JSON list of C-alpha atoms in Angstrom, two decimals:
[
{"chain": "A", "resi": 1, "resn": "GLY", "atom": "CA", "xyz": [105.36, 110.94, 102.33]},
{"chain": "A", "resi": 2, "resn": "THR", "atom": "CA", "xyz": [104.83, 113.86, 104.66]},
{"chain": "A", "resi": 3, "resn": "MET", "atom": "CA", "xyz": [101.32, 114.68, 106.24]},
{"chain": "A", "resi": 4, "resn": "SER", "atom": "CA", "xyz": [99.30, 116.97, 104.22]},
{"chain": "A", "resi": 5, "resn": "LEU", "atom": "CA", "xyz": [96.61, 119.18, 105.17]},
{"chain": "A", "resi": 6, "resn": "ILE", "atom": "CA", "xyz": [94.33, 118.49, 101.97]},
{"chain": "A", "resi": 7, "resn": "PRO", "atom": "CA", "xyz": [95.36, 114.96, 100.53]},
{"chain": "A", "resi": 8, "resn": "GLU", "atom": "CA", "xyz": [94.83, 114.03, 96.98]},
{"chain": "A", "resi": 9, "resn": "PHE", "atom": "CA", "xyz": [91.11, 113.10, 96.83]},
{"chain": "A", "resi": 10, "resn": "GLU", "atom": "CA", "xyz": [90.49, 109.46, 94.93]},
{"chain": "A", "resi": 11, "resn": "LEU", "atom": "CA", "xyz": [87.78, 107.13, 95.02]},
{"chain": "A", "resi": 12, "resn": "GLY", "atom": "CA", "xyz": [88.81, 103.45, 96.08]},
{"chain": "A", "resi": 13, "resn": "LEU", "atom": "CA", "xyz": [88.19, 100.32, 97.91]},
{"chain": "A", "resi": 14, "resn": "TRP", "atom": "CA", "xyz": [90.75, 101.00, 100.37]},
{"chain": "A", "resi": 15, "resn": "ASN", "atom": "CA", "xyz": [90.04, 104.47, 101.61]},
{"chain": "A", "resi": 16, "resn": "ALA", "atom": "CA", "xyz": [89.14, 105.73, 105.39]},
{"chain": "A", "resi": 17, "resn": "TRP", "atom": "CA", "xyz": [85.63, 105.09, 104.91]},
{"chain": "A", "resi": 18, "resn": "ILE", "atom": "CA", "xyz": [86.33, 101.49, 105.72]},
{"chain": "A", "resi": 19, "resn": "PHE", "atom": "CA", "xyz": [87.32, 102.30, 109.76]},
{"chain": "A", "resi": 20, "resn": "ILE", "atom": "CA", "xyz": [84.62, 105.00, 109.55]},
{"chain": "A", "resi": 21, "resn": "VAL", "atom": "CA", "xyz": [82.05, 102.17, 108.33]},
{"chain": "A", "resi": 22, "resn": "LEU", "atom": "CA", "xyz": [83.29, 99.95, 111.11]},
{"chain": "A", "resi": 23, "resn": "GLN", "atom": "CA", "xyz": [82.78, 102.52, 113.89]},
{"chain": "A", "resi": 24, "resn": "PHE", "atom": "CA", "xyz": [79.70, 103.70, 112.67]},
{"chain": "A", "resi": 25, "resn": "LEU", "atom": "CA", "xyz": [78.11, 100.16, 112.96]},
{"chain": "A", "resi": 26, "resn": "LEU", "atom": "CA", "xyz": [79.90, 99.83, 116.47]},
{"chain": "A", "resi": 27, "resn": "ASN", "atom": "CA", "xyz": [78.52, 103.21, 117.71]},
{"chain": "A", "resi": 28, "resn": "THR", "atom": "CA", "xyz": [75.05, 103.09, 115.98]},
{"chain": "A", "resi": 29, "resn": "ILE", "atom": "CA", "xyz": [73.77, 99.81, 114.76]},
{"chain": "A", "resi": 30, "resn": "PHE", "atom": "CA", "xyz": [75.37, 97.58, 117.45]},
{"chain": "A", "resi": 31, "resn": "PRO", "atom": "CA", "xyz": [74.27, 98.83, 120.85]},
{"chain": "A", "resi": 32, "resn": "GLY", "atom": "CA", "xyz": [70.80, 99.59, 119.22]},
{"chain": "A", "resi": 33, "resn": "LEU", "atom": "CA", "xyz": [70.43, 95.62, 118.36]},
{"chain": "A", "resi": 34, "resn": "ILE", "atom": "CA", "xyz": [72.01, 95.21, 122.11]},
{"chain": "A", "resi": 35, "resn": "ASN", "atom": "CA", "xyz": [69.07, 97.68, 123.61]},
{"chain": "A", "resi": 36, "resn": "LYS", "atom": "CA", "xyz": [66.26, 95.97, 121.45]},
{"chain": "A", "resi": 37, "resn": "ALA", "atom": "CA", "xyz": [67.45, 92.62, 122.44]},
{"chain": "A", "resi": 38, "resn": "THR", "atom": "CA", "xyz": [67.59, 93.73, 126.06]},
{"chain": "A", "resi": 39, "resn": "MET", "atom": "CA", "xyz": [64.38, 95.91, 126.12]},
{"chain": "A", "resi": 40, "resn": "LYS", "atom": "CA", "xyz": [66.70, 98.57, 127.38]},
{"chain": "A", "resi": 41, "resn": "LYS", "atom": "CA", "xyz": [65.22, 101.93, 126.79]},
{"chain": "A", "resi": 42, "resn": "THR", "atom": "CA", "xyz": [68.32, 104.08, 126.63]},
{"chain": "A", "resi": 43, "resn": "ASP", "atom": "CA", "xyz": [67.38, 108.07, 126.33]},
{"chain": "A", "resi": 44, "resn": "LEU", "atom": "CA", "xyz": [71.13, 109.26, 125.38]},
{"chain": "A", "resi": 45, "resn": "LEU", "atom": "CA", "xyz": [69.67, 113.07, 125.27]},
{"chain": "A", "resi": 46, "resn": "ALA", "atom": "CA", "xyz": [68.08, 112.94, 128.78]},
{"chain": "A", "resi": 47, "resn": "PRO", "atom": "CA", "xyz": [70.88, 115.02, 130.61]},
{"chain": "A", "resi": 48, "resn": "TYR", "atom": "CA", "xyz": [70.22, 117.68, 128.00]},
{"chain": "A", "resi": 49, "resn": "ARG", "atom": "CA", "xyz": [66.87, 118.30, 128.35]},
{"chain": "A", "resi": 50, "resn": "LYS", "atom": "CA", "xyz": [67.00, 119.53, 132.05]},
{"chain": "A", "resi": 51, "resn": "PRO", "atom": "CA", "xyz": [67.95, 122.92, 132.05]},
{"chain": "A", "resi": 52, "resn": "THR", "atom": "CA", "xyz": [71.28, 123.82, 133.91]},
{"chain": "A", "resi": 53, "resn": "PRO", "atom": "CA", "xyz": [73.45, 126.93, 133.56]},
{"chain": "A", "resi": 54, "resn": "HIS", "atom": "CA", "xyz": [74.61, 127.06, 129.92]},
{"chain": "A", "resi": 55, "resn": "HIS", "atom": "CA", "xyz": [72.39, 124.04, 129.37]},
{"chain": "A", "resi": 56, "resn": "ASN", "atom": "CA", "xyz": [71.84, 125.19, 125.78]},
{"chain": "A", "resi": 57, "resn": "THR", "atom": "CA", "xyz": [75.22, 125.39, 125.08]},
{"chain": "A", "resi": 58, "resn": "LYS", "atom": "CA", "xyz": [76.75, 122.13, 126.10]},
{"chain": "A", "resi": 59, "resn": "LYS", "atom": "CA", "xyz": [73.49, 120.66, 124.29]},
{"chain": "A", "resi": 60, "resn": "VAL", "atom": "CA", "xyz": [74.26, 122.75, 121.20]},
{"chain": "A", "resi": 61, "resn": "LEU", "atom": "CA", "xyz": [77.92, 121.46, 121.58]},
{"chain": "A", "resi": 62, "resn": "ALA", "atom": "CA", "xyz": [76.82, 117.84, 122.00]},
{"chain": "A", "resi": 63, "resn": "LEU", "atom": "CA", "xyz": [74.59, 117.78, 118.87]},
{"chain": "A", "resi": 64, "resn": "ALA", "atom": "CA", "xyz": [77.44, 119.44, 116.84]},
{"chain": "A", "resi": 65, "resn": "THR", "atom": "CA", "xyz": [79.39, 116.71, 117.06]},
{"chain": "A", "resi": 66, "resn": "HIS", "atom": "CA", "xyz": [77.05, 114.28, 115.28]},
{"chain": "A", "resi": 67, "resn": "ALA", "atom": "CA", "xyz": [75.59, 116.92, 113.07]},
{"chain": "A", "resi": 68, "resn": "ILE", "atom": "CA", "xyz": [78.70, 118.67, 111.85]},
{"chain": "A", "resi": 69, "resn": "ILE", "atom": "CA", "xyz": [81.57, 116.48, 112.82]},
{"chain": "A", "resi": 70, "resn": "MET", "atom": "CA", "xyz": [80.25, 112.92, 112.27]},
{"chain": "A", "resi": 71, "resn": "PRO", "atom": "CA", "xyz": [78.68, 113.65, 108.75]},
{"chain": "A", "resi": 72, "resn": "PHE", "atom": "CA", "xyz": [81.63, 115.67, 107.54]},
{"chain": "A", "resi": 73, "resn": "THR", "atom": "CA", "xyz": [84.45, 112.92, 108.35]},
{"chain": "A", "resi": 74, "resn": "ILE", "atom": "CA", "xyz": [81.63, 110.46, 106.56]},
{"chain": "A", "resi": 75, "resn": "ILE", "atom": "CA", "xyz": [81.66, 111.87, 103.29]},
{"chain": "A", "resi": 76, "resn": "TYR", "atom": "CA", "xyz": [85.43, 112.88, 103.21]},
{"chain": "A", "resi": 77, "resn": "SER", "atom": "CA", "xyz": [86.46, 109.49, 104.16]},
{"chain": "A", "resi": 78, "resn": "ILE", "atom": "CA", "xyz": [85.20, 108.50, 101.17]},
{"chain": "A", "resi": 79, "resn": "PHE", "atom": "CA", "xyz": [87.69, 110.34, 99.15]},
{"chain": "A", "resi": 80, "resn": "VAL", "atom": "CA", "xyz": [91.04, 109.81, 101.48]},
{"chain": "A", "resi": 81, "resn": "PRO", "atom": "CA", "xyz": [93.03, 106.95, 100.35]},
{"chain": "A", "resi": 82, "resn": "LEU", "atom": "CA", "xyz": [94.79, 104.94, 103.09]},
{"chain": "A", "resi": 83, "resn": "LYS", "atom": "CA", "xyz": [98.65, 105.13, 102.90]},
{"chain": "A", "resi": 84, "resn": "LEU", "atom": "CA", "xyz": [98.65, 101.65, 102.20]},
{"chain": "A", "resi": 85, "resn": "GLY", "atom": "CA", "xyz": [102.55, 99.89, 102.71]},
{"chain": "A", "resi": 86, "resn": "THR", "atom": "CA", "xyz": [103.84, 103.13, 104.44]},
{"chain": "A", "resi": 87, "resn": "VAL", "atom": "CA", "xyz": [105.02, 104.06, 107.99]},
{"chain": "A", "resi": 88, "resn": "TRP", "atom": "CA", "xyz": [101.78, 106.18, 108.17]},
{"chain": "A", "resi": 89, "resn": "PHE", "atom": "CA", "xyz": [99.67, 103.42, 107.73]},
{"chain": "A", "resi": 90, "resn": "TYR", "atom": "CA", "xyz": [101.19, 100.87, 109.87]},
{"chain": "A", "resi": 91, "resn": "THR", "atom": "CA", "xyz": [101.32, 103.60, 112.99]},
{"chain": "A", "resi": 92, "resn": "GLY", "atom": "CA", "xyz": [97.50, 104.63, 112.06]},
{"chain": "A", "resi": 93, "resn": "LEU", "atom": "CA", "xyz": [96.17, 101.08, 111.75]},
{"chain": "A", "resi": 94, "resn": "PRO", "atom": "CA", "xyz": [96.86, 99.89, 115.49]},
{"chain": "A", "resi": 95, "resn": "ILE", "atom": "CA", "xyz": [95.14, 102.92, 116.85]},
{"chain": "A", "resi": 96, "resn": "CYS", "atom": "CA", "xyz": [92.02, 102.48, 114.53]},
{"chain": "A", "resi": 97, "resn": "LEU", "atom": "CA", "xyz": [92.29, 99.13, 115.98]},
{"chain": "A", "resi": 98, "resn": "LEU", "atom": "CA", "xyz": [92.70, 99.94, 119.43]},
{"chain": "A", "resi": 99, "resn": "SER", "atom": "CA", "xyz": [89.28, 102.27, 119.06]},
{"chain": "A", "resi": 100, "resn": "LEU", "atom": "CA", "xyz": [87.44, 99.64, 117.52]},
{"chain": "A", "resi": 101, "resn": "VAL", "atom": "CA", "xyz": [87.97, 97.15, 120.47]},
{"chain": "A", "resi": 102, "resn": "MET", "atom": "CA", "xyz": [87.56, 99.44, 123.18]},
{"chain": "A", "resi": 103, "resn": "ASN", "atom": "CA", "xyz": [84.42, 100.44, 121.70]},
{"chain": "A", "resi": 104, "resn": "LEU", "atom": "CA", "xyz": [83.33, 96.75, 121.25]},
{"chain": "A", "resi": 105, "resn": "ILE", "atom": "CA", "xyz": [84.20, 96.35, 125.16]},
{"chain": "A", "resi": 106, "resn": "ALA", "atom": "CA", "xyz": [82.09, 99.24, 126.00]},
{"chain": "A", "resi": 107, "resn": "SER", "atom": "CA", "xyz": [79.11, 98.01, 124.49]},
{"chain": "A", "resi": 108, "resn": "ILE", "atom": "CA", "xyz": [79.49, 94.70, 126.08]},
{"chain": "A", "resi": 109, "resn": "ASN", "atom": "CA", "xyz": [80.13, 96.23, 129.29]},
{"chain": "A", "resi": 110, "resn": "ILE", "atom": "CA", "xyz": [76.82, 98.11, 129.09]},
{"chain": "A", "resi": 111, "resn": "VAL", "atom": "CA", "xyz": [74.82, 94.82, 128.33]},
{"chain": "A", "resi": 112, "resn": "THR", "atom": "CA", "xyz": [76.18, 93.03, 130.70]},
{"chain": "A", "resi": 113, "resn": "THR", "atom": "CA", "xyz": [75.42, 95.62, 133.33]},
{"chain": "A", "resi": 114, "resn": "PRO", "atom": "CA", "xyz": [71.93, 95.55, 135.25]},
{"chain": "A", "resi": 115, "resn": "LEU", "atom": "CA", "xyz": [69.83, 98.23, 133.79]},
{"chain": "A", "resi": 116, "resn": "ASP", "atom": "CA", "xyz": [69.36, 100.11, 137.32]},
{"chain": "A", "resi": 117, "resn": "ARG", "atom": "CA", "xyz": [73.35, 99.96, 137.54]},
{"chain": "A", "resi": 118, "resn": "LEU", "atom": "CA", "xyz": [76.21, 102.08, 136.86]},
{"chain": "A", "resi": 119, "resn": "VAL", "atom": "CA", "xyz": [78.69, 101.06, 134.24]},
{"chain": "A", "resi": 120, "resn": "THR", "atom": "CA", "xyz": [81.84, 100.87, 136.08]},
{"chain": "A", "resi": 121, "resn": "LYS", "atom": "CA", "xyz": [83.50, 97.46, 134.92]},
{"chain": "A", "resi": 122, "resn": "GLY", "atom": "CA", "xyz": [85.95, 97.22, 131.87]},
{"chain": "A", "resi": 123, "resn": "VAL", "atom": "CA", "xyz": [86.98, 99.80, 130.17]},
{"chain": "A", "resi": 124, "resn": "TYR", "atom": "CA", "xyz": [84.34, 102.01, 132.11]},
{"chain": "A", "resi": 125, "resn": "SER", "atom": "CA", "xyz": [86.88, 101.66, 134.88]},
{"chain": "A", "resi": 126, "resn": "ILE", "atom": "CA", "xyz": [89.76, 103.21, 133.18]},
{"chain": "A", "resi": 127, "resn": "SER", "atom": "CA", "xyz": [87.58, 106.11, 131.48]},
{"chain": "A", "resi": 128, "resn": "ARG", "atom": "CA", "xyz": [83.90, 107.46, 132.42]},
{"chain": "A", "resi": 129, "resn": "ASN", "atom": "CA", "xyz": [83.43, 107.94, 128.53]},
{"chain": "A", "resi": 130, "resn": "PRO", "atom": "CA", "xyz": [85.13, 105.15, 126.68]},
{"chain": "A", "resi": 131, "resn": "ILE", "atom": "CA", "xyz": [82.90, 105.67, 123.68]},
{"chain": "A", "resi": 132, "resn": "TYR", "atom": "CA", "xyz": [83.76, 109.03, 123.28]},
{"chain": "A", "resi": 133, "resn": "PHE", "atom": "CA", "xyz": [87.17, 108.45, 123.69]},
{"chain": "A", "resi": 134, "resn": "SER", "atom": "CA", "xyz": [87.34, 105.72, 121.17]},
{"chain": "A", "resi": 135, "resn": "THR", "atom": "CA", "xyz": [86.15, 108.13, 118.28]},
{"chain": "A", "resi": 136, "resn": "PHE", "atom": "CA", "xyz": [88.46, 110.61, 119.39]},
{"chain": "A", "resi": 137, "resn": "LEU", "atom": "CA", "xyz": [91.36, 107.60, 119.09]},
{"chain": "A", "resi": 138, "resn": "MET", "atom": "CA", "xyz": [89.61, 106.81, 115.62]},
{"chain": "A", "resi": 139, "resn": "TYR", "atom": "CA", "xyz": [90.09, 109.84, 114.12]},
{"chain": "A", "resi": 140, "resn": "VAL", "atom": "CA", "xyz": [93.43, 110.19, 115.26]},
{"chain": "A", "resi": 141, "resn": "GLY", "atom": "CA", "xyz": [94.47, 106.72, 113.70]},
{"chain": "A", "resi": 142, "resn": "ILE", "atom": "CA", "xyz": [92.65, 107.44, 110.67]},
{"chain": "A", "resi": 143, "resn": "GLY", "atom": "CA", "xyz": [94.29, 110.99, 110.40]},
{"chain": "A", "resi": 144, "resn": "VAL", "atom": "CA", "xyz": [97.68, 109.17, 110.72]},
{"chain": "A", "resi": 145, "resn": "ALA", "atom": "CA", "xyz": [96.87, 106.22, 108.36]},
{"chain": "A", "resi": 146, "resn": "CYS", "atom": "CA", "xyz": [95.60, 108.52, 105.68]},
{"chain": "A", "resi": 147, "resn": "ALA", "atom": "CA", "xyz": [98.53, 111.06, 106.53]},
{"chain": "A", "resi": 148, "resn": "SER", "atom": "CA", "xyz": [96.04, 113.67, 106.84]},
{"chain": "A", "resi": 149, "resn": "TRP", "atom": "CA", "xyz": [95.83, 116.50, 109.52]},
{"chain": "A", "resi": 150, "resn": "ILE", "atom": "CA", "xyz": [91.84, 117.26, 108.93]},
{"chain": "A", "resi": 151, "resn": "PHE", "atom": "CA", "xyz": [91.15, 113.81, 110.22]},
{"chain": "A", "resi": 152, "resn": "LEU", "atom": "CA", "xyz": [93.58, 114.74, 113.35]},
{"chain": "A", "resi": 153, "resn": "LEU", "atom": "CA", "xyz": [91.90, 118.04, 113.53]},
{"chain": "A", "resi": 154, "resn": "CYS", "atom": "CA", "xyz": [88.47, 116.86, 113.62]},
{"chain": "A", "resi": 155, "resn": "GLY", "atom": "CA", "xyz": [89.55, 114.23, 116.38]},
{"chain": "A", "resi": 156, "resn": "VAL", "atom": "CA", "xyz": [90.90, 117.31, 118.37]},
{"chain": "A", "resi": 157, "resn": "ALA", "atom": "CA", "xyz": [87.67, 119.10, 117.69]},
{"chain": "A", "resi": 158, "resn": "TRP", "atom": "CA", "xyz": [85.57, 116.29, 119.07]},
{"chain": "A", "resi": 159, "resn": "ILE", "atom": "CA", "xyz": [87.47, 115.56, 122.40]},
{"chain": "A", "resi": 160, "resn": "ILE", "atom": "CA", "xyz": [87.08, 119.32, 123.13]},
{"chain": "A", "resi": 161, "resn": "ILE", "atom": "CA", "xyz": [83.42, 119.93, 122.44]},
{"chain": "A", "resi": 162, "resn": "TRP", "atom": "CA", "xyz": [83.09, 116.47, 124.63]},
{"chain": "A", "resi": 163, "resn": "HIS", "atom": "CA", "xyz": [85.10, 117.37, 127.21]},
{"chain": "A", "resi": 164, "resn": "ILE", "atom": "CA", "xyz": [82.90, 120.87, 127.43]},
{"chain": "A", "resi": 165, "resn": "ALA", "atom": "CA", "xyz": [79.42, 118.99, 126.63]},
{"chain": "A", "resi": 166, "resn": "VAL", "atom": "CA", "xyz": [79.80, 115.51, 128.91]},
{"chain": "A", "resi": 167, "resn": "LYS", "atom": "CA", "xyz": [79.42, 117.74, 132.00]},
{"chain": "A", "resi": 168, "resn": "ALA", "atom": "CA", "xyz": [75.96, 118.00, 131.66]},
{"chain": "A", "resi": 169, "resn": "GLU", "atom": "CA", "xyz": [75.99, 114.65, 131.12]},
{"chain": "A", "resi": 170, "resn": "GLU", "atom": "CA", "xyz": [77.78, 114.12, 134.61]},
{"chain": "A", "resi": 171, "resn": "ARG", "atom": "CA", "xyz": [75.09, 116.05, 136.61]},
{"chain": "A", "resi": 172, "resn": "PHE", "atom": "CA", "xyz": [72.48, 113.95, 135.14]},
{"chain": "A", "resi": 173, "resn": "LEU", "atom": "CA", "xyz": [74.28, 110.76, 136.50]},
{"chain": "A", "resi": 174, "resn": "LEU", "atom": "CA", "xyz": [75.27, 112.66, 139.60]},
{"chain": "A", "resi": 175, "resn": "GLU", "atom": "CA", "xyz": [71.39, 113.10, 140.33]},
{"chain": "A", "resi": 176, "resn": "LYS", "atom": "CA", "xyz": [70.42, 109.80, 139.50]},
{"chain": "A", "resi": 177, "resn": "TYR", "atom": "CA", "xyz": [73.12, 107.39, 141.36]},
{"chain": "A", "resi": 178, "resn": "GLY", "atom": "CA", "xyz": [74.41, 109.91, 144.32]},
{"chain": "A", "resi": 179, "resn": "ASP", "atom": "CA", "xyz": [77.11, 108.99, 145.91]},
{"chain": "A", "resi": 180, "resn": "THR", "atom": "CA", "xyz": [78.13, 105.96, 143.67]},
{"chain": "A", "resi": 181, "resn": "TYR", "atom": "CA", "xyz": [78.23, 108.12, 140.73]},
{"chain": "A", "resi": 182, "resn": "ARG", "atom": "CA", "xyz": [80.60, 110.72, 142.73]},
{"chain": "A", "resi": 183, "resn": "GLU", "atom": "CA", "xyz": [83.19, 107.86, 144.11]},
{"chain": "A", "resi": 184, "resn": "TYR", "atom": "CA", "xyz": [83.16, 106.43, 140.56]},
{"chain": "A", "resi": 185, "resn": "MET", "atom": "CA", "xyz": [84.29, 109.96, 139.41]},
{"chain": "A", "resi": 186, "resn": "ASN", "atom": "CA", "xyz": [86.71, 110.42, 142.24]},
{"chain": "A", "resi": 187, "resn": "ARG", "atom": "CA", "xyz": [88.41, 107.18, 140.86]},
{"chain": "A", "resi": 188, "resn": "THR", "atom": "CA", "xyz": [87.93, 107.33, 137.32]},
{"chain": "A", "resi": 189, "resn": "PRO", "atom": "CA", "xyz": [89.29, 109.69, 135.12]},
{"chain": "A", "resi": 190, "resn": "ARG", "atom": "CA", "xyz": [86.87, 111.34, 132.44]},
{"chain": "A", "resi": 191, "resn": "TRP", "atom": "CA", "xyz": [89.41, 110.68, 129.66]},
{"chain": "A", "resi": 192, "resn": "ILE", "atom": "CA", "xyz": [92.16, 108.64, 130.48]},
{"chain": "A", "resi": 193, "resn": "GLY", "atom": "CA", "xyz": [94.58, 109.69, 132.74]},
{"chain": "A", "resi": 194, "resn": "ILE", "atom": "CA", "xyz": [94.72, 111.56, 136.03]},
{"chain": "A", "resi": 195, "resn": "PRO", "atom": "CA", "xyz": [91.28, 111.06, 138.07]},
{"chain": "A", "resi": 196, "resn": "LYS", "atom": "CA", "xyz": [89.76, 114.13, 139.22]},
{"chain": "A", "resi": 197, "resn": "SER", "atom": "CA", "xyz": [87.44, 115.00, 142.14]},
{"chain": "A", "resi": 198, "resn": "GLY", "atom": "CA", "xyz": [83.78, 114.65, 141.70]},
{"chain": "A", "resi": 199, "resn": "LYS", "atom": "CA", "xyz": [83.47, 117.72, 143.95]},
{"chain": "A", "resi": 200, "resn": "LYS", "atom": "CA", "xyz": [85.62, 119.64, 141.77]},
{"chain": "A", "resi": 201, "resn": "ASP", "atom": "CA", "xyz": [84.19, 118.84, 138.58]}
]
């Protein structure tokens, strides 16, 4: 079959929701349990509270990914069947699994790092934002496994939005960790690829 912009809707057990639920558990429930178990108070919105140039734009963009893209893909995934037994499925499945593994390792990296230390080990040594990147991979993997352009477009929108919004987090971390974070920025790419100097970001 070919990739369609709007695939046939069909309720079923073997639909895209399986991967979305696993991703949601790793993104939301698992880190929450970890933080509770370690008494770790993580204020995810802290970088977006301090006024900076274009602060409101970045805050809106960051919240848009969780208020628009995530709810849409959760609902949409219920009706989109996986292309089981096809090249689409066997190509998309490894990408989805890689996303889940990256997400799990990132959570473990966070919980095994002292509360006052910057997380730089494990998948954080190849990307400064492995959890955001793993979500992008999940959307791409589902898009291929379901032969759906809509999931691919959601993945592209997700990574573009976070590429802009994450700069607010980086400024926050530079203030908090200083040269330690700048040196980390210099040697570790924002996503996965060529590192970019913290002085230029």
